[in-house]
Structures are given as C-alpha cells and as structure tokens.
PDB file of C-alpha atoms in Angstrom:
ATOM      1  CA  MET A   1      -0.272  -7.416 -23.754  1.00  0.00           C
ATOM      2  CA  ILE A   2       2.046  -5.465 -21.659  1.00  0.00           C
ATOM      3  CA  ARG A   3       0.440  -4.081 -18.468  1.00  0.00           C
ATOM      4  CA  GLN A   4       2.131  -1.656 -16.015  1.00  0.00           C
ATOM      5  CA  LYS A   5       2.733  -2.628 -12.740  1.00  0.00           C
ATOM      6  CA  ILE A   6       1.345  -1.280  -9.537  1.00  0.00           C
ATOM      7  CA  VAL A   7       2.803  -1.134  -6.498  1.00  0.00           C
ATOM      8  CA  ALA A   8       0.364  -0.228  -3.866  1.00  0.00           C
ATOM      9  CA  GLY A   9       0.916   0.397   0.064  1.00  0.00           C
ATOM     10  CA  ASN A  10      -2.082  -0.214   2.326  1.00  0.00           C
ATOM     11  CA  TRP A  11      -1.033   1.668   5.392  1.00  0.00           C
ATOM     12  CA  LYS A  12      -4.113   0.151   7.263  1.00  0.00           C
ATOM     13  CA  MET A  13      -4.926   1.947  10.629  1.00  0.00           C
ATOM     14  CA  ASN A  14      -1.228   3.130  11.006  1.00  0.00           C
ATOM     15  CA  GLY A  15       0.149   6.473  11.202  1.00  0.00           C
ATOM     16  CA  SER A  16       0.455   9.903  12.649  1.00  0.00           C
ATOM     17  CA  LYS A  17       1.124  13.278  11.238  1.00  0.00           C
ATOM     18  CA  GLU A  18       4.726  13.108  12.089  1.00  0.00           C
ATOM     19  CA  SER A  19       5.308   9.301  10.967  1.00  0.00           C
ATOM     20  CA  ILE A  20       3.364   9.871   7.394  1.00  0.00           C
ATOM     21  CA  SER A  21       5.509  13.009   6.830  1.00  0.00           C
ATOM     22  CA  LEU A  22       8.689  10.843   7.288  1.00  0.00           C
ATOM     23  CA  LEU A  23       7.493   7.864   5.432  1.00  0.00           C
ATOM     24  CA  ILE A  24       6.364  10.241   2.246  1.00  0.00           C
ATOM     25  CA  ASN A  25       9.434  12.233   2.183  1.00  0.00           C
ATOM     26  CA  GLY A  26      11.454   9.040   2.085  1.00  0.00           C
ATOM     27  CA  LEU A  27       9.555   7.759  -0.656  1.00  0.00           C
ATOM     28  CA  LEU A  28       9.837  10.976  -2.429  1.00  0.00           C
ATOM     29  CA  GLU A  29      13.494  10.394  -2.880  1.00  0.00           C
ATOM     30  CA  MET A  30      12.735   7.386  -5.215  1.00  0.00           C
ATOM     31  CA  GLU A  31      14.328   7.441  -8.617  1.00  0.00           C
ATOM     32  CA  GLY A  32      12.008   7.123 -11.198  1.00  0.00           C
ATOM     33  CA  SER A  33       9.922   3.984 -11.814  1.00  0.00           C
ATOM     34  CA  ASN A  34       7.841   2.386 -14.620  1.00  0.00           C
ATOM     35  CA  SER A  35       5.518   0.980 -12.353  1.00  0.00           C
ATOM     36  CA  GLU A  36       2.755   3.217 -10.750  1.00  0.00           C
ATOM     37  CA  VAL A  37       3.431   3.630  -6.960  1.00  0.00           C
ATOM     38  CA  VAL A  38       0.343   4.036  -4.744  1.00  0.00           C
ATOM     39  CA  VAL A  39      -0.048   4.750  -1.239  1.00  0.00           C
ATOM     40  CA  ALA A  40      -3.514   4.288   1.076  1.00  0.00           C
ATOM     41  CA  PRO A  41      -3.513   6.522   4.082  1.00  0.00           C
ATOM     42  CA  SER A  42      -6.175   6.052   6.758  1.00  0.00           C
ATOM     43  CA  PHE A  43      -8.983   8.761   6.244  1.00  0.00           C
ATOM     44  CA  PRO A  44      -7.638  11.301   8.452  1.00  0.00           C
ATOM     45  CA  TYR A  45      -4.420  11.740   6.823  1.00  0.00           C
ATOM     46  CA  LEU A  46      -5.622  11.934   3.170  1.00  0.00           C
ATOM     47  CA  SER A  47      -5.440  15.888   2.955  1.00  0.00           C
ATOM     48  CA  GLN A  48      -1.959  15.517   4.344  1.00  0.00           C
ATOM     49  CA  VAL A  49      -0.823  12.861   1.907  1.00  0.00           C
ATOM     50  CA  GLU A  50      -2.402  14.595  -1.026  1.00  0.00           C
ATOM     51  CA  SER A  51      -0.215  17.841  -0.165  1.00  0.00           C
ATOM     52  CA  LEU A  52       2.989  16.042   0.437  1.00  0.00           C
ATOM     53  CA  VAL A  53       2.723  13.905  -2.855  1.00  0.00           C
ATOM     54  CA  SER A  54       1.877  16.924  -5.314  1.00  0.00           C
ATOM     55  CA  GLY A  55       3.686  17.194  -8.273  1.00  0.00           C
ATOM     56  CA  SER A  56       5.098  13.795  -7.645  1.00  0.00           C
ATOM     57  CA  ALA A  57       4.289  10.520  -9.367  1.00  0.00           C
ATOM     58  CA  ILE A  58       2.751   8.773  -6.058  1.00  0.00           C
ATOM     59  CA  VAL A  59      -0.784   8.153  -6.266  1.00  0.00           C
ATOM     60  CA  LEU A  60      -3.297   8.449  -3.889  1.00  0.00           C
ATOM     61  CA  ALA A  61      -5.944   5.820  -3.012  1.00  0.00           C
ATOM     62  CA  ALA A  62      -8.391   5.421   0.233  1.00  0.00           C
ATOM     63  CA  GLN A  63      -9.094   2.283   2.275  1.00  0.00           C
ATOM     64  CA  ASN A  64     -12.821   2.176   1.648  1.00  0.00           C
ATOM     65  CA  ILE A  65     -15.918   3.872   1.083  1.00  0.00           C
ATOM     66  CA  SER A  66     -19.562   3.812   2.477  1.00  0.00           C
ATOM     67  CA  GLN A  67     -22.334   2.068   0.258  1.00  0.00           C
ATOM     68  CA  GLU A  68     -24.355   5.298   0.394  1.00  0.00           C
ATOM     69  CA  VAL A  69     -23.894   8.311  -1.672  1.00  0.00           C
ATOM     70  CA  LYS A  70     -24.540  10.671   1.214  1.00  0.00           C
ATOM     71  CA  GLY A  71     -26.725  11.693   4.255  1.00  0.00           C
ATOM     72  CA  ALA A  72     -27.386  10.549   8.120  1.00  0.00           C
ATOM     73  CA  PHE A  73     -24.482   7.838   8.153  1.00  0.00           C
ATOM     74  CA  THR A  74     -22.332   8.711  10.976  1.00  0.00           C
ATOM     75  CA  GLY A  75     -18.626   7.696  10.857  1.00  0.00           C
ATOM     76  CA  GLU A  76     -18.993   6.939   6.813  1.00  0.00           C
ATOM     77  CA  VAL A  77     -17.050   8.364   4.075  1.00  0.00           C
ATOM     78  CA  SER A  78     -18.562   8.838   0.542  1.00  0.00           C
ATOM     79  CA  ALA A  79     -17.079   8.097  -2.811  1.00  0.00           C
ATOM     80  CA  SER A  80     -17.780  11.812  -3.727  1.00  0.00           C
ATOM     81  CA  MET A  81     -15.777  12.984  -0.798  1.00  0.00           C
ATOM     82  CA  LEU A  82     -12.535  11.051  -1.933  1.00  0.00           C
ATOM     83  CA  GLY A  83     -12.862  13.112  -5.196  1.00  0.00           C
ATOM     84  CA  ASP A  84     -12.153  16.124  -3.344  1.00  0.00           C
ATOM     85  CA  PHE A  85      -8.480  14.769  -2.153  1.00  0.00           C
ATOM     86  CA  GLY A  86      -7.387  13.383  -5.784  1.00  0.00           C
ATOM     87  CA  VAL A  87      -7.922   9.876  -4.778  1.00  0.00           C
ATOM     88  CA  LYS A  88      -7.629   7.454  -7.869  1.00  0.00           C
ATOM     89  CA  TYR A  89      -7.852   4.214  -6.251  1.00  0.00           C
ATOM     90  CA  VAL A  90     -10.114   2.581  -3.658  1.00  0.00           C
ATOM     91  CA  LEU A  91      -9.492  -0.704  -1.855  1.00  0.00           C
ATOM     92  CA  LEU A  92     -12.840  -2.662  -1.469  1.00  0.00           C
ATOM     93  CA  GLY A  93     -13.476  -6.170  -0.638  1.00  0.00           C
ATOM     94  CA  HIS A  94     -10.166  -6.438   1.688  1.00  0.00           C
ATOM     95  CA  SER A  95     -10.546  -9.520   3.842  1.00  0.00           C
ATOM     96  CA  GLU A  96     -10.230  -7.525   6.934  1.00  0.00           C
ATOM     97  CA  ARG A  97     -13.403  -5.672   5.629  1.00  0.00           C
ATOM     98  CA  ARG A  98     -15.046  -8.805   4.842  1.00  0.00           C
ATOM     99  CA  SER A  99     -14.210 -10.687   8.252  1.00  0.00           C
ATOM    100  CA  LEU A 100     -14.148  -8.267  10.672  1.00  0.00           C
ATOM    101  CA  TYR A 101     -17.147  -5.872   9.278  1.00  0.00           C
ATOM    102  CA  ASN A 102     -19.107  -8.368   7.278  1.00  0.00           C
ATOM    103  CA  GLU A 103     -19.009  -7.299   4.130  1.00  0.00           C
ATOM    104  CA  GLU A 104     -20.417  -9.851   1.956  1.00  0.00           C
ATOM    105  CA  ASP A 105     -20.063 -10.209  -1.730  1.00  0.00           C
ATOM    106  CA  GLU A 106     -23.009  -8.116  -2.395  1.00  0.00           C
ATOM    107  CA  ILE A 107     -22.000  -5.204  -0.380  1.00  0.00           C
ATOM    108  CA  VAL A 108     -18.419  -5.423  -1.716  1.00  0.00           C
ATOM    109  CA  ALA A 109     -20.174  -5.338  -5.367  1.00  0.00           C
ATOM    110  CA  SER A 110     -22.422  -2.284  -4.640  1.00  0.00           C
ATOM    111  CA  LYS A 111     -19.528  -0.424  -3.392  1.00  0.00           C
ATOM    112  CA  VAL A 112     -17.431  -1.154  -6.759  1.00  0.00           C
ATOM    113  CA  LYS A 113     -20.371   0.131  -8.863  1.00  0.00           C
ATOM    114  CA  LEU A 114     -20.725   3.604  -6.569  1.00  0.00           C
ATOM    115  CA  ALA A 115     -16.810   3.959  -6.819  1.00  0.00           C
ATOM    116  CA  LEU A 116     -17.029   3.491 -10.627  1.00  0.00           C
ATOM    117  CA  GLU A 117     -20.031   5.817 -10.888  1.00  0.00           C
ATOM    118  CA  PHE A 118     -17.876   8.656  -9.173  1.00  0.00           C
ATOM    119  CA  GLY A 119     -14.616   7.924 -11.318  1.00  0.00           C
ATOM    120  CA  LEU A 120     -12.690   6.054  -8.812  1.00  0.00           C
ATOM    121  CA  THR A 121     -10.754   2.736  -9.841  1.00  0.00           C
ATOM    122  CA  PRO A 122     -11.719   0.058  -7.601  1.00  0.00           C
ATOM    123  CA  MET A 123      -9.218  -2.360  -6.342  1.00  0.00           C
ATOM    124  CA  LEU A 124     -11.289  -5.468  -5.914  1.00  0.00           C
ATOM    125  CA  CYS A 125      -9.468  -7.565  -3.038  1.00  0.00           C
ATOM    126  CA  VAL A 126     -10.416 -11.722  -3.520  1.00  0.00           C
ATOM    127  CA  GLY A 127      -8.732 -14.326  -1.548  1.00  0.00           C
ATOM    128  CA  GLU A 128      -9.310 -17.625   0.556  1.00  0.00           C
ATOM    129  CA  THR A 129      -8.767 -18.371   3.947  1.00  0.00           C
ATOM    130  CA  LEU A 130      -6.484 -21.189   5.173  1.00  0.00           C
ATOM    131  CA  ALA A 131      -9.358 -23.731   5.640  1.00  0.00           C
ATOM    132  CA  GLU A 132     -10.552 -22.764   2.305  1.00  0.00           C
ATOM    133  CA  ARG A 133      -7.375 -23.303   0.563  1.00  0.00           C
ATOM    134  CA  GLU A 134      -7.237 -26.729   2.391  1.00  0.00           C
ATOM    135  CA  ALA A 135     -10.344 -27.542   1.154  1.00  0.00           C
ATOM    136  CA  CYS A 136      -9.078 -27.024  -2.298  1.00  0.00           C
ATOM    137  CA  LYS A 137     -11.724 -24.209  -2.713  1.00  0.00           C
ATOM    138  CA  THR A 138      -9.163 -21.271  -3.705  1.00  0.00           C
ATOM    139  CA  LEU A 139     -10.542 -20.484  -6.978  1.00  0.00           C
ATOM    140  CA  GLU A 140     -14.035 -21.493  -5.945  1.00  0.00           C
ATOM    141  CA  VAL A 141     -13.979 -18.521  -3.396  1.00  0.00           C
ATOM    142  CA  CYS A 142     -11.958 -16.278  -5.540  1.00  0.00           C
ATOM    143  CA  GLU A 143     -14.496 -16.791  -8.732  1.00  0.00           C
ATOM    144  CA  ARG A 144     -17.358 -16.324  -6.369  1.00  0.00           C
ATOM    145  CA  GLN A 145     -16.147 -12.866  -5.025  1.00  0.00           C
ATOM    146  CA  ILE A 146     -15.314 -11.691  -8.544  1.00  0.00           C
ATOM    147  CA  GLN A 147     -18.492 -13.119 -10.246  1.00  0.00           C
ATOM    148  CA  ALA A 148     -20.710 -10.990  -7.524  1.00  0.00           C
ATOM    149  CA  VAL A 149     -19.074  -7.771  -9.053  1.00  0.00           C
ATOM    150  CA  ILE A 150     -19.702  -9.103 -12.672  1.00  0.00           C
ATOM    151  CA  ASP A 151     -23.499  -9.376 -11.802  1.00  0.00           C
ATOM    152  CA  VAL A 152     -23.818  -6.108 -10.548  1.00  0.00           C
ATOM    153  CA  VAL A 153     -21.354  -3.745 -12.987  1.00  0.00           C
ATOM    154  CA  GLY A 154     -20.744  -6.202 -15.829  1.00  0.00           C
ATOM    155  CA  ILE A 155     -17.494  -7.494 -17.360  1.00  0.00           C
ATOM    156  CA  ALA A 156     -16.698  -4.418 -19.454  1.00  0.00           C
ATOM    157  CA  ALA A 157     -16.540  -2.504 -16.008  1.00  0.00           C
ATOM    158  CA  PHE A 158     -13.165  -4.507 -15.389  1.00  0.00           C
ATOM    159  CA  ASP A 159     -11.625  -2.560 -17.816  1.00  0.00           C
ATOM    160  CA  ASN A 160     -11.530   0.081 -15.235  1.00  0.00           C
ATOM    161  CA  LEU A 161     -10.513  -1.683 -12.030  1.00  0.00           C
ATOM    162  CA  VAL A 162      -7.909  -3.546 -10.537  1.00  0.00           C
ATOM    163  CA  ILE A 163      -7.994  -6.983  -8.834  1.00  0.00           C
ATOM    164  CA  ALA A 164      -6.014  -7.826  -5.972  1.00  0.00           C
ATOM    165  CA  TYR A 165      -5.226 -11.337  -4.989  1.00  0.00           C
ATOM    166  CA  GLU A 166      -4.706 -11.719  -1.201  1.00  0.00           C
ATOM    167  CA  PRO A 167      -4.657 -15.221   0.297  1.00  0.00           C
ATOM    168  CA  VAL A 168      -6.135 -14.196   3.757  1.00  0.00           C
ATOM    169  CA  TRP A 169      -4.109 -17.052   5.338  1.00  0.00           C
ATOM    170  CA  ALA A 170      -0.644 -14.948   4.084  1.00  0.00           C
ATOM    171  CA  ILE A 171      -2.154 -11.399   5.572  1.00  0.00           C
ATOM    172  CA  GLY A 172      -0.239 -10.035   8.559  1.00  0.00           C
ATOM    173  CA  THR A 173       1.042 -13.672   9.383  1.00  0.00           C
ATOM    174  CA  GLY A 174       4.312 -13.734   7.905  1.00  0.00           C
ATOM    175  CA  LEU A 175       3.395 -16.209   5.421  1.00  0.00           C
ATOM    176  CA  SER A 176       3.408 -15.770   1.631  1.00  0.00           C
ATOM    177  CA  ALA A 177       2.103 -17.565  -1.156  1.00  0.00           C
ATOM    178  CA  SER A 178       5.213 -18.714  -3.324  1.00  0.00           C
ATOM    179  CA  ALA A 179       5.737 -16.947  -6.568  1.00  0.00           C
ATOM    180  CA  GLU A 180       4.471 -20.187  -8.289  1.00  0.00           C
ATOM    181  CA  GLN A 181       1.385 -20.470  -6.069  1.00  0.00           C
ATOM    182  CA  ALA A 182       0.539 -16.787  -6.592  1.00  0.00           C
ATOM    183  CA  GLN A 183       0.864 -17.582 -10.621  1.00  0.00           C
ATOM    184  CA  ASP A 184      -1.189 -20.208 -10.458  1.00  0.00           C
ATOM    185  CA  VAL A 185      -4.162 -18.467  -8.995  1.00  0.00           C
ATOM    186  CA  HIS A 186      -3.565 -15.249 -10.905  1.00  0.00           C
ATOM    187  CA  LYS A 187      -3.652 -17.180 -14.152  1.00  0.00           C
ATOM    188  CA  ALA A 188      -6.979 -18.859 -13.205  1.00  0.00           C
ATOM    189  CA  ILE A 189      -8.469 -15.744 -12.193  1.00  0.00           C
ATOM    190  CA  ARG A 190      -7.510 -14.290 -15.859  1.00  0.00           C
ATOM    191  CA  ALA A 191      -9.100 -17.545 -17.529  1.00  0.00           C
ATOM    192  CA  PHE A 192     -12.112 -16.969 -15.463  1.00  0.00           C
ATOM    193  CA  LEU A 193     -12.298 -13.340 -16.470  1.00  0.00           C
ATOM    194  CA  ALA A 194     -11.784 -14.888 -20.365  1.00  0.00           C
ATOM    195  CA  GLN A 195     -14.931 -16.783 -19.998  1.00  0.00           C
ATOM    196  CA  SER A 196     -16.881 -13.394 -20.405  1.00  0.00           C
ATOM    197  CA  SER A 197     -14.067 -11.438 -22.360  1.00  0.00           C
ATOM    198  CA  GLU A 198     -10.875 -12.270 -23.576  1.00  0.00           C
ATOM    199  CA  SER A 199     -10.001  -8.694 -24.247  1.00  0.00           C
ATOM    200  CA  VAL A 200     -10.653  -7.552 -20.593  1.00  0.00           C
ATOM    201  CA  SER A 201      -8.612 -10.783 -19.055  1.00  0.00           C
ATOM    202  CA  GLN A 202      -5.681  -9.482 -20.756  1.00  0.00           C
ATOM    203  CA  LYS A 203      -5.935  -5.958 -19.876  1.00  0.00           C
ATOM    204  CA  VAL A 204      -6.887  -6.152 -16.273  1.00  0.00           C
ATOM    205  CA  GLN A 205      -4.127  -5.699 -13.920  1.00  0.00           C
ATOM    206  CA  ILE A 206      -3.677  -8.488 -11.230  1.00  0.00           C
ATOM    207  CA  LEU A 207      -2.057  -7.624  -7.982  1.00  0.00           C
ATOM    208  CA  TYR A 208      -0.404  -9.982  -5.130  1.00  0.00           C
ATOM    209  CA  GLY A 209      -1.037  -9.092  -1.463  1.00  0.00           C
ATOM    210  CA  GLY A 210      -0.064 -11.139   1.372  1.00  0.00           C
ATOM    211  CA  SER A 211       2.826 -10.565   3.512  1.00  0.00           C
ATOM    212  CA  VAL A 212       4.913  -9.095   0.459  1.00  0.00           C
ATOM    213  CA  LYS A 213       8.310  -8.272   1.522  1.00  0.00           C
ATOM    214  CA  ALA A 214      11.460  -6.861  -0.683  1.00  0.00           C
ATOM    215  CA  SER A 215      13.058 -10.293  -0.293  1.00  0.00           C
ATOM    216  CA  THR A 216      10.287 -11.939  -1.851  1.00  0.00           C
ATOM    217  CA  SER A 217       9.082  -9.501  -4.546  1.00  0.00           C
ATOM    218  CA  SER A 218      11.611  -9.969  -7.278  1.00  0.00           C
ATOM    219  CA  ALA A 219      10.469 -13.585  -7.802  1.00  0.00           C
ATOM    220  CA  LEU A 220       7.014 -12.603  -7.631  1.00  0.00           C
ATOM    221  CA  PHE A 221       7.217  -9.982 -10.203  1.00  0.00           C
ATOM    222  CA  LYS A 222       8.785 -12.452 -12.783  1.00  0.00           C
ATOM    223  CA  MET A 223       5.451 -14.070 -13.126  1.00  0.00           C
ATOM    224  CA  PRO A 224       3.603 -13.454 -16.277  1.00  0.00           C
ATOM    225  CA  ASP A 225       0.186 -12.743 -14.558  1.00  0.00           C
ATOM    226  CA  VAL A 226       1.430 -10.958 -11.554  1.00  0.00           C
ATOM    227  CA  ASP A 227       0.839  -7.279 -12.314  1.00  0.00           C
ATOM    228  CA  GLY A 228       2.035  -5.997  -9.034  1.00  0.00           C
ATOM    229  CA  ALA A 229       1.659  -6.057  -5.326  1.00  0.00           C
ATOM    230  CA  LEU A 230      -0.805  -4.791  -2.537  1.00  0.00           C
ATOM    231  CA  VAL A 231       1.882  -4.221   0.368  1.00  0.00           C
ATOM    232  CA  GLY A 232       0.703  -4.464   4.066  1.00  0.00           C
ATOM    233  CA  GLY A 233       2.912  -3.880   6.708  1.00  0.00           C
ATOM    234  CA  ALA A 234       6.104  -3.398   4.643  1.00  0.00           C
ATOM    235  CA  SER A 235       4.790  -0.058   2.980  1.00  0.00           C
ATOM    236  CA  LEU A 236       5.022   1.561   6.408  1.00  0.00           C
ATOM    237  CA  ASP A 237       9.056   1.444   5.938  1.00  0.00           C
ATOM    238  CA  ALA A 238       9.861   3.842   3.120  1.00  0.00           C
ATOM    239  CA  LYS A 239      13.299   1.806   2.470  1.00  0.00           C
ATOM    240  CA  GLU A 240      11.649  -1.667   2.412  1.00  0.00           C
ATOM    241  CA  PHE A 241       8.555  -0.302   0.116  1.00  0.00           C
ATOM    242  CA  ILE A 242      11.177   1.718  -2.339  1.00  0.00           C
ATOM    243  CA  ALA A 243      12.863  -1.923  -2.660  1.00  0.00           C
ATOM    244  CA  ILE A 244       9.794  -3.633  -3.326  1.00  0.00           C
ATOM    245  CA  VAL A 245       9.157  -0.637  -6.259  1.00  0.00           C
ATOM    246  CA  LYS A 246      12.479  -1.686  -7.422  1.00  0.00           C
ATOM    247  CA  ALA A 247      11.894  -5.119  -7.909  1.00  0.00           C
ATOM    248  CA  ALA A 248       9.003  -4.367 -10.229  1.00  0.00           C
ATOM    249  CA  GLY A 249      11.288  -2.440 -12.323  1.00  0.00           C
TER     250      GLY A 249
END
C-alpha cells in the first residue's frame, strides 16, 4: 500500500506574530509537494496561521487539547475550539507532555478519544527514554503506549490517526536515530498493530520525530515503514523545513 508522506512542524513554545509571518511566507514559496505539509503553532497564533495559509496546501495542527469538553478549566483549550480554526491534526502524547506534565498513557488515550469525537486527527506520539532503550525496552514502551489507546478507542480508530515514533533521547539533543534504527521500530510498531488488524497496520502512517534535519531526512524517507517526519527545531527555519519536505518527495 502506498501511504502519503506527512511532514509536520511542531513549533513548540516558540514564535511571535512577526517571526510566524516571516516563517509562513517563506513556506508559501515552496513548490508543490506530494507530501502533506503540516504546521503546529502555539495556541495564540492559530488564528494568524489559519489566515496566512488560507488557500494554500499547508495544513494546520494544534499541539495539545484538554481532556475536558468544556467548563471551568482555566488555561485549557478544548477540541471543539480547535475546530473553529480549521485545525485538522492535534499532537497527543508528546514526550514533553508525558514527562513535564505527567500525562500518563490513560490521559493520552482519553484525549485521543475526545479528538476523534470532534473530528480531529490525532498524531499519537510514542517513544522510549535513553534508559529504556539501553534496557532494550524500546518496543515494550511503544507497544504499551499504543495498547493504552487501542483499549479505549479500538483498533479500527487507528484508520483515523497518525503515529509519530519519537525516541525521547533524540528530542532536542541533536542526537537522532539512524534511518535503520527508525525503520526497525516503525516495522515493529506495524507488526504490533497487525496483531489486531492487518489492514490498519498497512494503512496507518508512522512518522519519525527526534532531531530531524534536512541532512538526515533523505535516508530516513527511503525506509519502507517511515511515512514522514514530525520536525521540531528545524521546522522554525523555512529553508531547512522546505528541504525536509523536498526530501520526502
């Protein structure tokens, strides 16, 4: 099965009105791509980015949602609010949310369920720490994080979400899994999903994230089970991000 590649930029807590305008205008100069190009700004800039990308092929994502539908939850943002801004994707279970904000597997799973109910496409982030990798627990961790979501929404729901494998030890460290290391884990994730549904395992797009750069992306995208990238810091540089998109074809 041919799966469309996705190149998504997670801007994290970076940006200003001025810098975002420059970044998007730079990205709009990109030639047409066979890949889906996605940007995930911080919440305050969703409206600005929605306006800037209107009429283009660039797709909008958000970085998180609340577990709650609405109500007295100061500082939270609901799934329904994101729909007002034309958001398609939402990042869920990012390692920074898991480690810094104690979002356990069950919380991530509940957010995935809510996102799906409101017509958003979750980008479910999974991945192991350096200690877990050294203890040979990479697959155990990824499978546990995925199974927690299957337990809540069922395997069929994975037709409507994307998985991003992000080894925690490679996020923001400058380290990156080799293309072969990424392929091994992606292939194993697909095999794990196939235990529940072969068709889902072949359809679901699995992205790699973890210090993705233009210089390393070509080798990464040649791997048969790598369906794109979730890009961090490099997505804040228009030229670098466009080079990654070009590498994806």
